XYZ file of N, CA and C in Angstrom:
684
model
N -13.708 10.529 9.104
C -15.095 10.041 9.376
C -15.292 8.758 8.666
N -15.682 7.755 9.476
C -15.856 6.393 8.967
C -17.181 6.357 8.108
N -17.048 5.655 7.019
C -18.306 5.497 6.324
C -19.379 4.570 6.848
N -20.579 4.833 6.544
C -21.638 4.084 7.209
C -21.687 2.626 6.543
N -22.188 1.665 7.438
C -22.225 0.251 6.859
C -23.471 0.180 6.018
N -23.634 -0.939 5.487
C -24.918 -1.281 4.604
C -25.950 -2.045 5.451
N -27.161 -1.916 5.115
C -28.316 -2.629 5.761
C -29.287 -2.743 4.844
N -30.430 -3.313 5.189
C -31.688 -3.652 4.422
C -32.465 -2.445 4.259
N -33.019 -2.196 3.109
C -34.000 -1.232 2.903
C -35.299 -1.630 3.562
N -36.182 -0.655 3.794
C -37.428 -1.013 4.458
C -38.188 -1.967 3.545
N -39.143 -2.769 4.117
C -39.877 -3.704 3.360
C -40.835 -3.044 2.434
N -41.381 -1.768 2.737
C -42.183 -1.077 1.838
C -41.451 -0.662 0.602
N -40.151 -0.417 0.729
C -39.280 0.046 -0.455
C -39.032 -1.153 -1.338
N -38.761 -2.253 -0.621
C -38.435 -3.566 -1.391
C -39.699 -4.062 -2.100
N -40.771 -3.802 -1.587
C -42.108 -4.429 -2.127
C -42.569 -5.567 -1.602
N -42.165 -5.925 -0.465
C -42.649 -7.215 0.299
C -41.477 -7.740 1.140
N -41.735 -8.871 1.696
C -40.872 -9.486 2.712
C -39.752 -10.280 1.914
N -38.556 -10.283 2.257
C -37.585 -11.106 1.751
C -37.651 -12.658 2.073
N -37.363 -13.446 1.287
C -37.187 -14.853 1.649
C -36.165 -15.013 2.794
N -36.536 -15.783 3.795
C -35.669 -15.933 5.023
C -34.332 -16.414 4.608
N -34.177 -17.327 3.712
C -32.880 -17.910 3.311
C -32.020 -16.815 2.606
N -32.756 -16.195 1.735
C -32.014 -15.080 1.047
C -31.504 -14.006 1.954
N -32.490 -13.656 2.892
C -32.035 -12.596 3.867
C -30.775 -13.053 4.777
N -30.846 -14.348 4.982
C -29.694 -14.800 5.846
C -28.400 -14.709 5.051
N -28.400 -15.136 3.690
C -27.189 -14.912 2.859
C -26.728 -13.552 2.810
N -27.717 -12.650 2.431
C -27.353 -11.199 2.381
C -26.826 -10.654 3.630
N -27.331 -11.001 4.818
C -26.864 -10.532 6.007
C -25.315 -10.890 6.235
N -25.080 -12.127 5.758
C -23.688 -12.615 5.869
C -22.721 -11.941 4.855
N -23.225 -11.360 3.861
C -22.452 -10.702 2.772
C -22.401 -9.214 2.904
N -23.361 -8.594 3.576
C -23.220 -7.118 3.729
C -21.917 -6.671 4.404
N -21.342 -7.342 5.378
C -20.139 -6.805 5.930
C -18.986 -6.699 4.869
N -19.066 -7.537 3.815
C -18.121 -7.483 2.799
C -18.202 -6.004 2.110
N -19.314 -5.619 1.771
C -19.576 -4.360 1.163
C -19.130 -3.200 2.033
N -19.575 -3.280 3.422
C -19.188 -2.237 4.314
C -17.689 -2.170 4.466
N -17.068 -3.327 4.655
C -15.572 -3.372 4.832
C -14.853 -2.727 3.613
N -15.349 -3.061 2.491
C -14.764 -2.592 1.260
C -14.617 -0.971 1.237
N -15.846 -0.520 1.617
C -15.963 0.929 1.500
C -14.976 1.620 2.559
N -15.033 1.085 3.815
C -14.127 1.485 4.922
C -12.740 1.411 4.496
N -12.261 0.359 3.917
C -10.950 0.109 3.573
C -10.517 1.077 2.409
N -11.299 1.026 1.468
C -10.985 1.949 0.254
C -10.891 3.436 0.696
N -11.691 3.854 1.500
C -11.758 5.322 1.926
C -10.497 5.558 2.633
N -9.883 4.649 3.549
C -8.641 4.861 4.114
C -7.420 4.884 3.186
N -7.479 4.008 2.290
C -6.391 3.829 1.329
C -6.343 5.208 0.467
N -7.576 5.510 -0.065
C -7.662 6.766 -0.974
C -7.191 7.948 -0.200
N -7.514 8.109 1.036
C -7.127 9.357 1.723
C -5.624 9.411 2.076
N -5.048 8.272 2.432
C -3.577 8.214 2.809
C -2.741 8.274 1.652
N -3.022 7.734 0.494
C -2.210 7.763 -0.651
C -2.032 9.182 -1.196
N -2.886 10.131 -0.853
C -2.796 11.531 -1.263
C -2.208 12.334 -0.244
N -1.849 11.790 0.915
C -1.325 12.721 1.921
C 0.132 12.242 2.300
N 1.147 12.901 1.939
C 2.482 12.602 2.107
C 2.900 12.478 3.691
N 2.064 13.389 4.417
C 2.359 13.435 5.849
C 2.132 12.107 6.556
N 1.239 11.337 5.883
C 0.945 9.942 6.543
C 2.245 9.018 6.667
N 3.286 9.374 5.929
C 4.457 8.715 6.073
C 4.677 7.604 4.918
N 5.912 7.335 4.746
C 6.277 6.341 3.681
C 5.825 4.969 4.086
N 6.024 4.624 5.296
C 5.436 3.242 5.825
C 4.050 3.068 5.627
N 3.212 4.138 5.969
C 1.817 4.019 5.834
C 1.415 4.014 4.390
N 1.969 4.834 3.516
C 1.609 4.815 2.082
C 2.026 3.522 1.413
N 3.113 2.899 1.842
C 3.505 1.666 1.312
C 2.468 0.600 1.737
N 1.999 0.666 2.899
C 0.883 -0.309 3.456
C -0.348 -0.021 2.664
N -0.710 1.174 2.284
C -1.825 1.409 1.425
C -1.774 0.957 0.141
N -0.543 0.986 -0.559
C -0.306 0.462 -1.824
C -0.480 -1.149 -1.775
N 0.031 -1.721 -0.815
C -0.051 -3.125 -0.586
C -1.564 -3.600 -0.504
N -2.304 -2.780 0.378
C -3.733 -3.024 0.550
C -4.429 -2.948 -0.837
N -4.114 -1.860 -1.572
C -4.667 -1.602 -2.823
C -4.531 -2.732 -3.820
N -3.476 -3.517 -3.682
C -3.278 -4.573 -4.507
C -4.327 -5.654 -4.215
N -4.611 -5.869 -3.009
C -5.586 -6.898 -2.642
C -7.066 -6.342 -2.928
N -7.228 -5.054 -2.903
C -8.539 -4.525 -3.258
C -8.699 -4.648 -4.803
N -7.648 -4.585 -5.568
C -7.818 -4.808 -7.063
C -8.096 -6.209 -7.390
N -7.557 -7.130 -6.566
C -7.965 -8.595 -6.803
C -9.407 -8.886 -6.459
N -9.893 -8.171 -5.419
C -11.353 -8.179 -5.073
C -12.122 -7.613 -6.143
N -11.801 -6.507 -6.817
C -12.516 -5.882 -7.843
C -12.528 -6.711 -9.132
N -11.466 -7.469 -9.303
C -11.366 -8.396 -10.432
C -12.385 -9.549 -10.149
N -12.503 -10.061 -9.030
C -13.435 -11.058 -8.667
C -14.899 -10.481 -8.911
N -15.127 -9.442 -8.481
C -16.500 -8.793 -8.759
C -16.767 -8.592 -10.205
N -15.751 -8.176 -10.944
C -16.069 -8.056 -12.331
C -16.277 -9.363 -13.050
N -15.541 -10.449 -12.712
C -15.758 -11.748 -13.164
C -17.123 -12.265 -12.763
N -17.481 -12.004 -11.533
C -18.826 -12.389 -11.045
C -19.927 -11.766 -11.903
N -19.753 -10.540 -12.118
C -20.780 -9.791 -12.925
C -20.907 -10.412 -14.337
N -19.767 -10.704 -14.837
C -19.807 -11.343 -16.255
C -20.510 -12.649 -16.230
N -20.338 -13.510 -15.147
C -20.936 -14.797 -15.038
C -22.378 -14.611 -14.836
N -22.772 -13.570 -14.043
C -24.213 -13.383 -13.877
C -24.797 -12.962 -15.169
N -24.149 -12.254 -16.003
C -24.798 -11.742 -17.243
C -25.014 -12.996 -18.175
N -23.964 -13.866 -18.178
C -23.968 -14.937 -19.030
C -24.851 -16.165 -18.481
N -25.225 -16.121 -17.286
C -26.174 -17.181 -16.706
C -27.485 -17.295 -17.403
N -27.895 -18.487 -17.867
C -29.144 -18.566 -18.376
C -29.217 -18.181 -19.928
N -28.095 -17.746 -20.363
C -28.064 -17.216 -21.849
C -27.085 -18.230 -22.519
N -27.287 -18.663 -23.727
C -26.414 -19.484 -24.492
C -26.050 -20.678 -23.882
N -26.892 -21.256 -23.028
C -26.696 -22.580 -22.292
C -25.828 -22.369 -21.178
N -25.652 -21.003 -20.720
C -24.736 -20.818 -19.567
C -25.538 -21.299 -18.257
N -24.678 -21.711 -17.278
C -25.215 -22.224 -16.089
C -25.789 -21.014 -15.126
N -26.983 -21.191 -14.599
C -27.445 -20.082 -13.787
C -26.682 -20.099 -12.476
N -26.613 -18.943 -11.914
C -25.842 -18.723 -10.601
C -26.857 -18.288 -9.510
N -26.868 -19.036 -8.452
C -27.742 -18.671 -7.384
C -26.903 -17.800 -6.342
N -27.637 -17.032 -5.401
C -27.066 -16.257 -4.348
C -26.216 -17.183 -3.435
N -26.642 -18.474 -3.333
C -25.873 -19.454 -2.533
C -24.435 -19.687 -3.085
N -24.435 -19.826 -4.478
C -23.199 -19.937 -5.077
C -22.243 -18.683 -5.037
N -22.959 -17.554 -5.141
C -22.336 -16.208 -5.004
C -21.617 -16.112 -3.612
N -22.401 -16.500 -2.643
C -21.880 -16.489 -1.225
C -20.644 -17.335 -0.980
N -20.886 -18.556 -1.539
C -19.668 -19.670 -1.360
C -18.411 -19.079 -2.113
N -18.682 -18.532 -3.300
C -17.416 -18.034 -3.960
C -16.884 -16.814 -3.465
N -17.709 -16.147 -2.574
C -17.212 -14.925 -1.960
C -16.417 -15.014 -0.748
N -16.329 -16.298 -0.208
C -15.675 -16.577 1.131
C -14.273 -16.021 1.256
N -13.449 -16.292 0.232
C -12.047 -15.761 0.336
C -12.016 -14.162 0.466
N -12.945 -13.606 -0.386
C -13.029 -11.998 -0.322
C -13.679 -11.632 0.991
N -14.580 -12.217 1.455
C -15.153 -11.887 2.802
C -14.074 -11.888 3.920
N -13.312 -12.950 3.883
C -12.266 -13.137 4.964
C -11.126 -12.064 4.752
N -10.801 -11.821 3.504
C -9.714 -10.907 3.230
C -10.096 -9.398 3.622
N -11.317 -9.076 3.323
C -11.851 -7.704 3.563
C -11.980 -7.588 5.118
N -12.363 -8.610 5.857
C -12.622 -8.537 7.292
C -11.229 -8.365 7.923
N -10.120 -8.858 7.407
C -8.746 -8.645 7.913
C -8.333 -7.244 7.613
N -8.525 -6.925 6.359
C -8.139 -5.555 6.039
C -8.852 -4.382 6.718
N -10.204 -4.677 7.236
C -10.889 -3.773 7.986
C -10.204 -3.596 9.340
N -9.782 -4.747 9.896
C -9.058 -4.667 11.210
C -7.637 -3.926 11.021
N -7.073 -4.173 9.951
C -5.771 -3.518 9.628
C -5.815 -2.064 9.590
N -6.779 -1.458 8.775
C -6.928 -0.040 8.674
C -7.366 0.608 9.979
N -8.245 -0.075 10.671
C -8.636 0.376 12.035
C -7.457 0.480 12.949
N -6.615 -0.502 12.807
C -5.415 -0.434 13.733
C -4.407 0.550 13.270
N -4.284 0.826 11.971
C -3.342 1.725 11.403
C -3.739 3.115 11.543
N -4.989 3.418 11.711
C -5.430 4.907 11.657
C -4.580 5.625 12.772
N -4.079 6.759 12.331
C -3.326 7.704 13.177
C -1.936 7.214 13.521
N -1.475 6.134 12.970
C -0.118 5.743 13.295
C 0.724 5.696 11.958
N 2.130 5.727 12.312
C 3.022 5.693 11.058
C 4.311 5.245 11.677
N 5.169 4.886 10.744
C 6.532 4.372 11.005
C 6.666 3.095 11.773
N 7.566 3.104 12.776
C 7.740 1.959 13.592
C 6.510 1.694 14.489
N 5.872 2.792 14.963
C 4.730 2.472 15.728
C 3.578 1.711 15.036
N 3.450 2.068 13.672
C 2.542 1.248 12.889
C 2.941 -0.179 12.669
N 4.180 -0.426 12.433
C 4.840 -1.849 12.262
C 4.605 -2.616 13.507
N 4.778 -1.941 14.666
C 4.511 -2.646 15.889
C 3.034 -3.030 16.139
N 2.249 -2.093 15.801
C 0.732 -2.290 15.932
C 0.231 -3.545 15.060
N 0.809 -3.549 13.803
C 0.387 -4.570 12.865
C 0.930 -5.979 13.295
N 2.146 -5.961 13.894
C 2.692 -7.188 14.329
C 1.952 -7.590 15.473
N 1.522 -6.783 16.322
C 0.827 -7.176 17.565
C -0.594 -7.705 17.158
N -1.196 -7.082 16.088
C -2.481 -7.509 15.558
C -2.437 -8.916 15.080
N -1.257 -9.233 14.291
C -1.139 -10.527 13.776
C -0.961 -11.589 14.851
N -0.149 -11.283 15.796
C 0.130 -12.249 16.982
C -1.037 -12.423 17.747
N -1.859 -11.474 18.081
C -3.119 -11.579 18.923
C -4.269 -12.260 18.279
N -4.409 -12.005 16.922
C -5.664 -12.415 16.337
C -5.578 -13.454 15.130
N -4.357 -13.540 14.593
C -4.294 -14.382 13.275
C -3.292 -15.454 13.313
N -2.667 -15.743 14.469
C -1.814 -16.937 14.551
C -2.694 -18.158 14.481
N -2.392 -19.057 13.599
C -3.223 -20.270 13.450
C -4.401 -20.010 12.494
N -4.472 -18.891 11.934
C -5.518 -18.518 10.973
C -4.785 -18.424 9.626
N -4.933 -19.406 8.740
C -4.119 -19.499 7.406
C -4.321 -18.220 6.651
N -5.525 -17.956 6.359
C -5.901 -16.884 5.486
C -5.480 -15.518 6.166
N -5.778 -15.291 7.480
C -5.397 -14.115 8.023
C -3.877 -13.892 8.211
N -3.171 -15.003 8.469
C -1.761 -14.914 8.496
C -1.141 -14.647 7.169
N -1.725 -15.150 6.146
C -1.194 -14.899 4.785
C -1.395 -13.392 4.434
N -2.510 -12.799 4.687
C -2.725 -11.409 4.394
C -1.820 -10.442 5.253
N -1.737 -10.795 6.575
C -0.882 -10.039 7.377
C 0.633 -10.122 7.096
N 1.055 -11.333 6.739
C 2.436 -11.440 6.313
C 2.781 -10.717 5.138
N 1.873 -10.663 4.193
C 2.181 -9.901 2.904
C 2.177 -8.415 3.267
N 1.263 -7.982 3.970
C 1.193 -6.519 4.339
C 2.418 -6.056 5.130
N 2.786 -6.831 6.155
C 3.965 -6.578 6.940
C 5.206 -6.592 6.090
N 5.342 -7.503 5.274
C 6.571 -7.659 4.440
C 6.796 -6.406 3.541
N 5.564 -5.962 2.968
C 5.614 -4.824 2.109
C 5.976 -3.429 2.771
N 5.210 -3.243 3.881
C 5.338 -1.985 4.530
C 6.547 -1.795 5.388
N 7.134 -2.925 5.718
C 8.355 -2.975 6.563
C 9.583 -2.559 5.740
N 9.503 -2.656 4.328
C 10.642 -2.377 3.430
C 11.241 -0.990 3.606
N 10.439 0.032 3.587
C 10.968 1.442 3.713
C 11.722 1.606 5.070
N 11.178 1.083 6.161
C 11.699 1.155 7.446
C 13.120 0.384 7.507
N 13.111 -0.774 6.848
C 14.375 -1.561 6.814
C 15.359 -0.707 5.977
N 15.073 0.040 4.992
C 15.986 0.830 4.255
C 16.514 1.930 5.105
N 15.746 2.564 5.805
C 16.263 3.605 6.759
C 17.232 2.922 7.723
N 16.825 1.850 8.264
C 17.770 1.200 9.310
C 19.099 0.758 8.608
N 19.061 0.230 7.424
C 20.250 -0.027 6.645
C 21.079 1.173 6.492
N 20.605 2.285 6.120
C 21.312 3.473 5.809
C 21.959 3.882 7.199
N 21.147 3.810 8.237
C 21.631 4.296 9.550
C 22.925 3.382 9.987
N 22.724 2.081 9.869
C 23.807 1.176 10.315
C 25.067 1.144 9.477
N 24.792 1.272 8.185
C 25.973 1.155 7.259
C 26.679 2.461 7.012
N 25.909 3.517 6.935
C 26.500 4.664 6.553
C 26.329 5.955 7.590
N 25.624 5.701 8.673
C 25.311 6.673 9.641
C 24.535 7.799 8.978
N 23.679 7.488 8.020
C 22.778 8.452 7.396
C 21.314 8.152 7.624
N 20.557 9.272 7.856
C 19.145 9.024 8.128
C 18.297 9.867 7.089
N 17.457 9.256 6.273
C 16.684 10.042 5.421
C 15.204 9.636 5.859
N 14.668 10.524 6.716
C 13.413 10.294 7.361
C 12.561 11.555 7.342
N 12.018 11.961 6.168
C 11.301 13.241 6.003
C 10.039 13.357 6.706
N 9.423 12.176 7.180
C 8.164 12.217 7.839
C 8.207 11.628 9.346
N 9.359 11.676 9.758
C 9.623 11.350 11.187
C 9.042 9.972 11.600
N 9.512 8.942 10.959
C 8.888 7.559 11.098
C 10.021 6.685 11.749
N 11.319 6.959 11.690
C 12.370 6.012 12.126
C 12.597 6.184 13.610
N 13.342 5.151 14.206
C 13.561 5.084 15.660
C 14.601 6.128 16.113
N 15.428 6.649 15.151
C 16.409 7.734 15.458
C 15.996 9.033 14.859
N 16.086 10.035 15.526
C 15.765 11.457 15.053
C 17.103 12.305 15.202
N 17.485 12.955 14.165
C 18.679 13.854 14.134
C 18.152 15.130 14.775
N 18.779 15.536 15.768
C 18.496 16.819 16.544
C 19.452 17.932 16.237
N 20.544 17.700 15.597
C 21.509 18.777 15.152
C 21.646 18.672 13.689
N 21.467 19.790 13.088
C 21.538 19.779 11.682
C 22.889 19.580 11.073
N 23.838 19.915 11.889
C 25.286 19.540 11.340
C 25.452 18.124 11.121
N 24.863 17.177 11.856
C 24.922 15.802 11.711
C 24.314 15.468 10.280
N 23.122 16.109 10.020
C 22.356 15.704 8.750
C 23.227 16.267 7.639
N 23.872 17.347 7.878
C 24.716 17.936 6.645
C 26.093 17.302 6.621
N 26.287 16.223 7.434
C 27.700 15.570 7.345
C 28.819 16.546 7.809
N 28.485 17.425 8.649
C 29.674 18.306 9.186
C 30.234 17.714 10.454
N 29.650 16.787 11.116
C 30.112 16.249 12.315
C 31.368 15.457 12.041
N 32.350 15.555 12.962
C 33.587 14.643 12.786
C 33.854 14.015 14.114
N 34.519 12.952 14.008
C 34.885 12.164 15.269
C 35.854 13.019 16.174
N 36.626 13.937 15.529
C 37.578 14.708 16.358
C 36.872 15.598 17.306
N 35.524 15.863 17.085
C 34.928 16.652 18.100
C 34.593 16.104 19.268
N 34.785 14.762 19.395
C 34.730 14.052 20.674
C 33.336 14.216 21.411
N 32.333 14.100 20.615
C 30.961 14.156 21.037
C 30.237 12.812 21.070
N 29.416 12.521 21.894
C 28.472 11.360 21.983
C 27.507 11.526 20.827
N 27.028 10.286 20.266
C 26.020 10.389 19.257
C 24.651 11.022 19.832
N 24.490 10.835 21.111
C 23.338 11.436 21.675
C 23.227 12.924 21.619
N 24.523 13.485 21.376
C 24.565 15.063 21.169
C 23.989 15.436 19.866
N 23.891 14.513 18.948
C 23.470 14.673 17.483
C 22.059 14.112 17.241
N 21.728 13.090 18.045
C 20.526 12.325 17.680
C 19.861 11.926 18.986
N 18.566 11.472 18.866
C 17.815 10.978 19.894
C 16.990 9.785 19.609
N 16.655 8.940 20.528
C 15.785 7.804 20.243
C 14.356 8.234 20.294
N 13.513 7.785 19.255
C 12.130 8.050 19.269
C 11.470 6.737 19.737
N 11.173 6.504 20.985
C 10.761 5.323 21.633
C 9.546 4.827 20.851
N 8.559 5.638 20.420
C 7.435 5.060 19.833
C 7.592 4.362 18.529
N 8.894 4.702 17.960
C 9.102 4.120 16.611
C 10.217 2.958 16.687
N 10.652 2.591 17.900
C 11.578 1.499 18.060
C 10.674 0.126 17.906
N 11.264 -0.749 17.038
C 10.494 -2.004 16.734
C 10.576 -2.834 18.047
N 9.548 -3.529 18.358
C 9.463 -4.337 19.512
C 10.364 -5.473 19.582
N 10.796 -5.980 18.292
C 11.593 -7.089 18.069
C 12.960 -6.752 18.544
N 13.359 -5.427 18.490
C 14.706 -5.030 18.863
C 14.882 -5.055 20.349
N 13.766 -4.783 21.097
C 13.688 -4.900 22.578
C 13.896 -6.364 22.938
N 13.333 -7.235 22.132
C 13.425 -8.678 22.439
C 14.916 -9.058 22.217
N 15.584 -8.642 21.275
C 16.949 -9.011 20.999
C 17.851 -8.352 22.074
N 17.548 -7.285 22.623
C 18.275 -6.555 23.615
C 18.162 -7.434 24.955
N 16.967 -7.864 25.250
C 16.803 -8.638 26.448
C 17.467 -9.985 26.371
N 17.467 -10.583 25.160
C 18.196 -11.823 24.984
C 19.736 -11.630 25.161
N 20.292 -10.556 24.703
C 21.657 -10.242 24.964
C 22.081 -9.996 26.281
N 21.078 -9.275 27.052
C 21.254 -9.006 28.453
C 21.280 -10.251 29.350
N 20.290 -11.137 29.098
C 20.292 -12.358 29.773
C 21.467 -13.325 29.541
N 22.112 -13.256 28.298
C 23.260 -14.032 27.857
C 24.487 -13.474 28.681
N 24.603 -12.193 28.795
C 25.719 -11.551 29.508
C 25.600 -11.929 30.944
N 24.445 -11.997 31.466
C 24.205 -12.324 32.871
C 24.473 -13.836 33.143
């Protein structure tokens, strides 16, 4: 269930009409609050469920780092607001709060799109979805590309370790069914298979198309065109 967004209370509850300029600033800042609640709920739910997969939980850990940076900003802002007007401190207006919130507003907007895209996905399918999101919406966007690159680098690491194990040792450790290769015969998993048995690898494993990285298809197409 997605959390509800934030909006204005009724004028009767506020005790009068809001200043138009203040209302305009708050209208621009409310998505920051809604996006934080949405993203934090997703992270909190997935970190406690192993079935979400290692890639998804690694993504949530990376997102959580960015959320902690946002919370540190809020704590510092709260401190400055307390100090404003006291001991000669400089007063802080809502306009200044809005200006200083711009990086956080942008980051949380990107994270909202990330968790909306990631919901219900895991493994290679999730990595493909995030890469497509970056290519379609954040190329040429410095802040968006920075956030997406960080998240992709972090959550691709466990998938890369699975691929390294498969390529170098022929071993697959994929407890949550996220990798592009699935072992279908337990004898392969238990290292009882031998080359003397003269069996194809497809007798022991199968390709999970939904978890094959799109970049691997691109490499295969390039190799095919080169051979031709």
